[in-house]
Short mmCIF file of C-alpha atoms in Angstrom, two decimals:
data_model
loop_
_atom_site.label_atom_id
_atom_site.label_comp_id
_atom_site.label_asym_id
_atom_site.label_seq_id
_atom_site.Cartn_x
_atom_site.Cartn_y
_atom_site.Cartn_z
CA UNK R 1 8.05 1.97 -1.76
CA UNK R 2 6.60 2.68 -5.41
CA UNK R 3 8.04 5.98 -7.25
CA UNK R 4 5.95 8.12 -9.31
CA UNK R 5 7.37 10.75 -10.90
CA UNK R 6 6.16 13.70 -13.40
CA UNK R 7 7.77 16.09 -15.92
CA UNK R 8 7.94 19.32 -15.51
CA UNK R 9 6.87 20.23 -11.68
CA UNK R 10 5.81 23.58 -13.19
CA UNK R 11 5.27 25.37 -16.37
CA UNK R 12 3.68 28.61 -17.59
CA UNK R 13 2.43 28.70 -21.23
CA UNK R 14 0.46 31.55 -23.38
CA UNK R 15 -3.01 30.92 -24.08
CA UNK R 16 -4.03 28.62 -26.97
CA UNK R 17 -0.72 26.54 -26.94
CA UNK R 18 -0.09 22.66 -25.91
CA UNK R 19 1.31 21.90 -23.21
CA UNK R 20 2.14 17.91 -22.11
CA UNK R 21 2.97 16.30 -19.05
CA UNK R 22 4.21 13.13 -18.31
CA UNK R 23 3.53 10.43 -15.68
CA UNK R 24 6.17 7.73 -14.95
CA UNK R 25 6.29 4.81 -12.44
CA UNK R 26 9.93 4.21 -11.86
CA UNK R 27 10.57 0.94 -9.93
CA UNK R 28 7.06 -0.87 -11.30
CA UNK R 29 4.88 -1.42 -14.18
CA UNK R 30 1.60 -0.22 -14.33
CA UNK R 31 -1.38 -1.34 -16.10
CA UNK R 32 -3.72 1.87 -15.36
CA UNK R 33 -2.39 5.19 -14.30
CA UNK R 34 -4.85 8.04 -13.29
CA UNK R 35 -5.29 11.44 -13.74
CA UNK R 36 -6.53 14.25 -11.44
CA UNK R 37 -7.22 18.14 -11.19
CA UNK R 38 -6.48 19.75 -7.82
CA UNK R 39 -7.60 23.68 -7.90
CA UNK R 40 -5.96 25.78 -4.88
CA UNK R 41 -7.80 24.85 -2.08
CA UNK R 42 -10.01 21.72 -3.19
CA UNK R 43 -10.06 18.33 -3.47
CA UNK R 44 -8.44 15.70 -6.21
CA UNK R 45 -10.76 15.46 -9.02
CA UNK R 46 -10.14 12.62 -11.22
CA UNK R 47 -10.26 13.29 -14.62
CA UNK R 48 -9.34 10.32 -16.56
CA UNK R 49 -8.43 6.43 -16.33
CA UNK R 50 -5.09 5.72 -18.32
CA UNK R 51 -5.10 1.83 -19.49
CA UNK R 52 -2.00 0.98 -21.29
CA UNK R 53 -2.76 -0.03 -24.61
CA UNK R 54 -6.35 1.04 -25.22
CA UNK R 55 -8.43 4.64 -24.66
CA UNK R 56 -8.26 6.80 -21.65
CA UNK R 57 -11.86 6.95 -19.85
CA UNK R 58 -12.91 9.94 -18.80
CA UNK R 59 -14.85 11.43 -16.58
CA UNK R 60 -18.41 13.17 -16.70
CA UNK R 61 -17.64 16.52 -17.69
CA UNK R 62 -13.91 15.70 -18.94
CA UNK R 63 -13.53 17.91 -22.50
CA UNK R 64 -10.95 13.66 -24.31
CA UNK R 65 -10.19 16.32 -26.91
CA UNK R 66 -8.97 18.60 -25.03
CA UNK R 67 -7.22 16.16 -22.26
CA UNK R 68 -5.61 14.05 -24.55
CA UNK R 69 -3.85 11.01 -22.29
CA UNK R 70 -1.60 8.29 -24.38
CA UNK R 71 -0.68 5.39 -22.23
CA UNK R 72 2.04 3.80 -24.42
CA UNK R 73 4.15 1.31 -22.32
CA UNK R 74 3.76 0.38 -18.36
CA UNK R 75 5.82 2.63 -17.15
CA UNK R 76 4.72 5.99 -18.87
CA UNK R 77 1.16 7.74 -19.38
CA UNK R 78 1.22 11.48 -20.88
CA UNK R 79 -1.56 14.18 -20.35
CA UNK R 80 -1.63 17.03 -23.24
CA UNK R 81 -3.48 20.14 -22.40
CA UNK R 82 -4.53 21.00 -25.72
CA UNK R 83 -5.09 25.03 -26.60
CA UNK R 84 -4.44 25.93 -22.80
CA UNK R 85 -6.52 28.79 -21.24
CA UNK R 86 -6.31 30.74 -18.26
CA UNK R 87 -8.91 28.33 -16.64
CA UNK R 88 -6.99 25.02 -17.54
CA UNK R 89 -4.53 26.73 -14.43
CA UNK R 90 -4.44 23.83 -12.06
CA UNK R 91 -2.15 21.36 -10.14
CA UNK R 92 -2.06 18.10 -12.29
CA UNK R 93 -1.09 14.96 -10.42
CA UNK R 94 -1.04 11.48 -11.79
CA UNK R 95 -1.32 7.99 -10.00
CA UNK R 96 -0.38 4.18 -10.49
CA UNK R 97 -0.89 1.10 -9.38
CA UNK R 98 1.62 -1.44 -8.85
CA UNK R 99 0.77 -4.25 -11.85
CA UNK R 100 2.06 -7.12 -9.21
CA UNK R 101 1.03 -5.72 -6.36
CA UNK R 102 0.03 -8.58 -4.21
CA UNK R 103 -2.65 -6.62 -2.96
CA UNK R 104 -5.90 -6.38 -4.57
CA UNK R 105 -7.20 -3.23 -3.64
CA UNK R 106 -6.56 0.02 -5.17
CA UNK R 107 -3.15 1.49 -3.56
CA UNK R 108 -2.28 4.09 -5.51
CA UNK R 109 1.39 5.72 -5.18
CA UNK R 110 0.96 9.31 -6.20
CA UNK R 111 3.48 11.84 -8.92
CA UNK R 112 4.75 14.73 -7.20
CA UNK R 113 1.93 16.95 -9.13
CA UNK R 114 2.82 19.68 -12.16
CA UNK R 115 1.55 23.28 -11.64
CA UNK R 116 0.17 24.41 -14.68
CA UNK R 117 -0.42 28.19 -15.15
CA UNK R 118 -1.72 29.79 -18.31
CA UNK R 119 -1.45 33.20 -18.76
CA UNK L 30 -21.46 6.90 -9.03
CA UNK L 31 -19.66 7.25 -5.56
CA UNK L 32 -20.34 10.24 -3.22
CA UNK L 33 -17.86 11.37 -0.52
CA UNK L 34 -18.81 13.47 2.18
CA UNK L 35 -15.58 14.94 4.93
CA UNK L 36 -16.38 17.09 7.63
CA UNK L 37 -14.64 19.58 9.15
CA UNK L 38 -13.78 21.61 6.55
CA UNK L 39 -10.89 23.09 9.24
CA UNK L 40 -10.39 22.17 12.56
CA UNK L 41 -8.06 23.80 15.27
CA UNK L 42 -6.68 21.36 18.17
CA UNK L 43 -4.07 21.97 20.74
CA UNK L 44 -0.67 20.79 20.62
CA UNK L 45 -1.31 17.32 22.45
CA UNK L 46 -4.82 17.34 21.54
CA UNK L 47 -6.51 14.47 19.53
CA UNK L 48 -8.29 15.37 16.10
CA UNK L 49 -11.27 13.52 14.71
CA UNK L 50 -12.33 13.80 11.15
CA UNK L 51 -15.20 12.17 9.68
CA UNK L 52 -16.16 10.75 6.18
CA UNK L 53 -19.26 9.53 4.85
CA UNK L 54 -19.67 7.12 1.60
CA UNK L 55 -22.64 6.29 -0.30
CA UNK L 56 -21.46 3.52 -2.46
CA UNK L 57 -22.19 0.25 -0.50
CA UNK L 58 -19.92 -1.74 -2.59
CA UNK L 59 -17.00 0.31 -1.66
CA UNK L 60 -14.60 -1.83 -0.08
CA UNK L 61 -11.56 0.08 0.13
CA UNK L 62 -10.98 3.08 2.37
CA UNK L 63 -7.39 5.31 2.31
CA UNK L 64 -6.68 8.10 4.02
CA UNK L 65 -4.18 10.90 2.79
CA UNK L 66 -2.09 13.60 3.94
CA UNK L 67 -1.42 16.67 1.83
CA UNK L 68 1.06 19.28 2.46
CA UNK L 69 1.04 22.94 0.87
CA UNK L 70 2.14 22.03 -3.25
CA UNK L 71 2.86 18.37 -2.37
CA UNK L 72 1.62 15.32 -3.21
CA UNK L 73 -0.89 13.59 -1.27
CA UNK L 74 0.75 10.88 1.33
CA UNK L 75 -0.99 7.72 2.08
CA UNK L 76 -1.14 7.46 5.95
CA UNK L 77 -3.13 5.19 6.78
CA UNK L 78 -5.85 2.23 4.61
CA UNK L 79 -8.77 -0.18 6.17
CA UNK L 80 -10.48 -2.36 3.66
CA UNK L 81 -13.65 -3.63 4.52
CA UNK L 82 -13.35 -6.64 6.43
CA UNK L 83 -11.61 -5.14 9.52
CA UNK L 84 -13.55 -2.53 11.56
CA UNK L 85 -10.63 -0.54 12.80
CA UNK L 86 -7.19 -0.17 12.52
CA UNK L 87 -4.05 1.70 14.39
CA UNK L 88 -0.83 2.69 13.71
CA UNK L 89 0.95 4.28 16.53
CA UNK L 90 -1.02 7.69 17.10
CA UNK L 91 -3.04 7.43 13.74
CA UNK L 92 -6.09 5.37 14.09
CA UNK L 93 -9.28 4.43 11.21
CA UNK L 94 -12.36 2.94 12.03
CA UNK L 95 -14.81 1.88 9.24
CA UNK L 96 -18.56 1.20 10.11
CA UNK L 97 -20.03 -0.39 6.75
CA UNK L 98 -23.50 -0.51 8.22
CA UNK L 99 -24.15 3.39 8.40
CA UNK L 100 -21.32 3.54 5.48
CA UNK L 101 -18.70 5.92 7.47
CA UNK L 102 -15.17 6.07 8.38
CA UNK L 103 -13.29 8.39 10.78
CA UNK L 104 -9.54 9.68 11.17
CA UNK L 105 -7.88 9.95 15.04
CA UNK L 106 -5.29 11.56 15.71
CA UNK L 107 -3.94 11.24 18.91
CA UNK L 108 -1.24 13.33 21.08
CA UNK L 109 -1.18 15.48 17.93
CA UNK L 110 2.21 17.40 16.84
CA UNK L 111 2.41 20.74 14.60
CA UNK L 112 4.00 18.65 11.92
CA UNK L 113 0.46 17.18 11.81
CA UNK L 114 -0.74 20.70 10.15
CA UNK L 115 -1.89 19.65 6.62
CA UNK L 116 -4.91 18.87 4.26
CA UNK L 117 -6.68 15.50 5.23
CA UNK L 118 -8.15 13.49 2.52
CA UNK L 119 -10.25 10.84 2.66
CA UNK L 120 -11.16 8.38 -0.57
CA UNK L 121 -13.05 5.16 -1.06
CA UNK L 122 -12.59 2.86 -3.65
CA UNK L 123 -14.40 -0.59 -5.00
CA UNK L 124 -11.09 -2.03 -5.42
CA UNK L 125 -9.55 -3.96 -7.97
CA UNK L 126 -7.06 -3.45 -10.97
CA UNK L 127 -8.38 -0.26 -12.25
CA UNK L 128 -10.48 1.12 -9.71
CA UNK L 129 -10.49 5.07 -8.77
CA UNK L 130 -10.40 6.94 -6.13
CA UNK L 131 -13.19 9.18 -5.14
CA UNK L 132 -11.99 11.41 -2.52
CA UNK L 133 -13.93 13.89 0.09
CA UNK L 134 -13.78 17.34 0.13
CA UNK L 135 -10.51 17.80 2.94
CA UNK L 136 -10.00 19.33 6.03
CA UNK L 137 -7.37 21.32 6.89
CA UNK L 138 -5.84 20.47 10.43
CA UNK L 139 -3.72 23.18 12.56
CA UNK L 140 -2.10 21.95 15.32
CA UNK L 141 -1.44 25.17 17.81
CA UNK L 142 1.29 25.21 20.05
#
């Protein structure tokens, strides 16, 4: 099946710095990657749309300066927490969808999620 | 935009058991209808999909049925195993090339021996 990976699986930063992560599909390309937000205990809240070549979109409530996503080739999307807090703490996972899938629904193959925690 | 609504929050079943979990949607052009299984600091696992056209659909002791009319879907589980123990997830999706995800709220499953 598909393989998405992400870089790092964890990291702990001090408040106020950068911290990025990044999303690759390894055995596909894909056109649109997405982003979610999974606090302990809840659901998968999407935060962006990654489109390779053009602007994230973001969801309602999404801070695009703060979340900045770069979707440079097919195979790679990167999220940048910019000036981290103690709130941003959170388990970021990523998703793609296969470009020639031969489906046309929305299958998405899931990263194995990076656990941010801002102290 | 889409609304999805899972219930149980938790449920408890018996080794052997079958589990039922429930999701409502409120987007009628939602066509596309995943379910996912998420273990403690893992990544969610597709288990089983239905797309709108088929009314239910079964693989070995999983099972999804889809009623567009009353716009809800529902998870069996039959003869269920403690490595069933996880976070349930449903989603629905218009479909397409970029088309998200909204996904319901979970419901943790423990399977008791």
């Amino acid at each position: 099946g598909a393989v998405v990976s992400q870089h790092p699986s964890w990291v702990i930063c001090k408040s106020g710095t950068s911290v990025k992560i990044e999303c690759r599909s390894l055995d596909f390309q894909a056109t649109t990657m997405f982003w979610y937000r999974q606090f302990p205990k809840q659901s998968l809240m999407l935060m962006a749309t990654s489109n390779e070549g053009s602007k994230a979109t973001y969801e309602q409530g999404v801070e695009k300066d703060k979340f900045l996503i770069n979707h440079a080739s097919l195979t790679l999307s990167t999220l940048t927490v910019t000036s981290a807090h103690p709130e941003d703490s959170s388990f970021y996972i990523c998703s793609a969808r296969d470009l020639i899938g031969t489906s046309s629904y929305n299958e998405q193959f899931f990263g194995p999620g990076t656990r941010l925690t801002v102290l | 935009g889409e609304n999805v609504e899972q219930h149980p929050s938790t449920l408890s079943v018996q080794e052997g058991d079958s589990a039922v979990i429930k999701c409502t949607y409120s987007d009628s052009a939602s066509n596309y209808f995943p379910w996912y299984k998420q273990e403690l600091g893992k990544r969610p696992q597709l288990i089983i999909d239905i797309r709108s056209n088929v009314g239910e659909k079964k693989d070995q002791r999983i099972a999804v049925t889809l009623n567009k009319t009353a716009k809800h879907f529902s998870l069996h589980i039959t003869e269920t195993q403690p490595e069933d123990s996880a976070v349930y997830f449903c989603a629905a999706s218009r479909g397409g090339t970029a088309s998200k995800l909204t996904f319901g709220t979970g419901t943790r499953l423990q399977v008791t021996l």
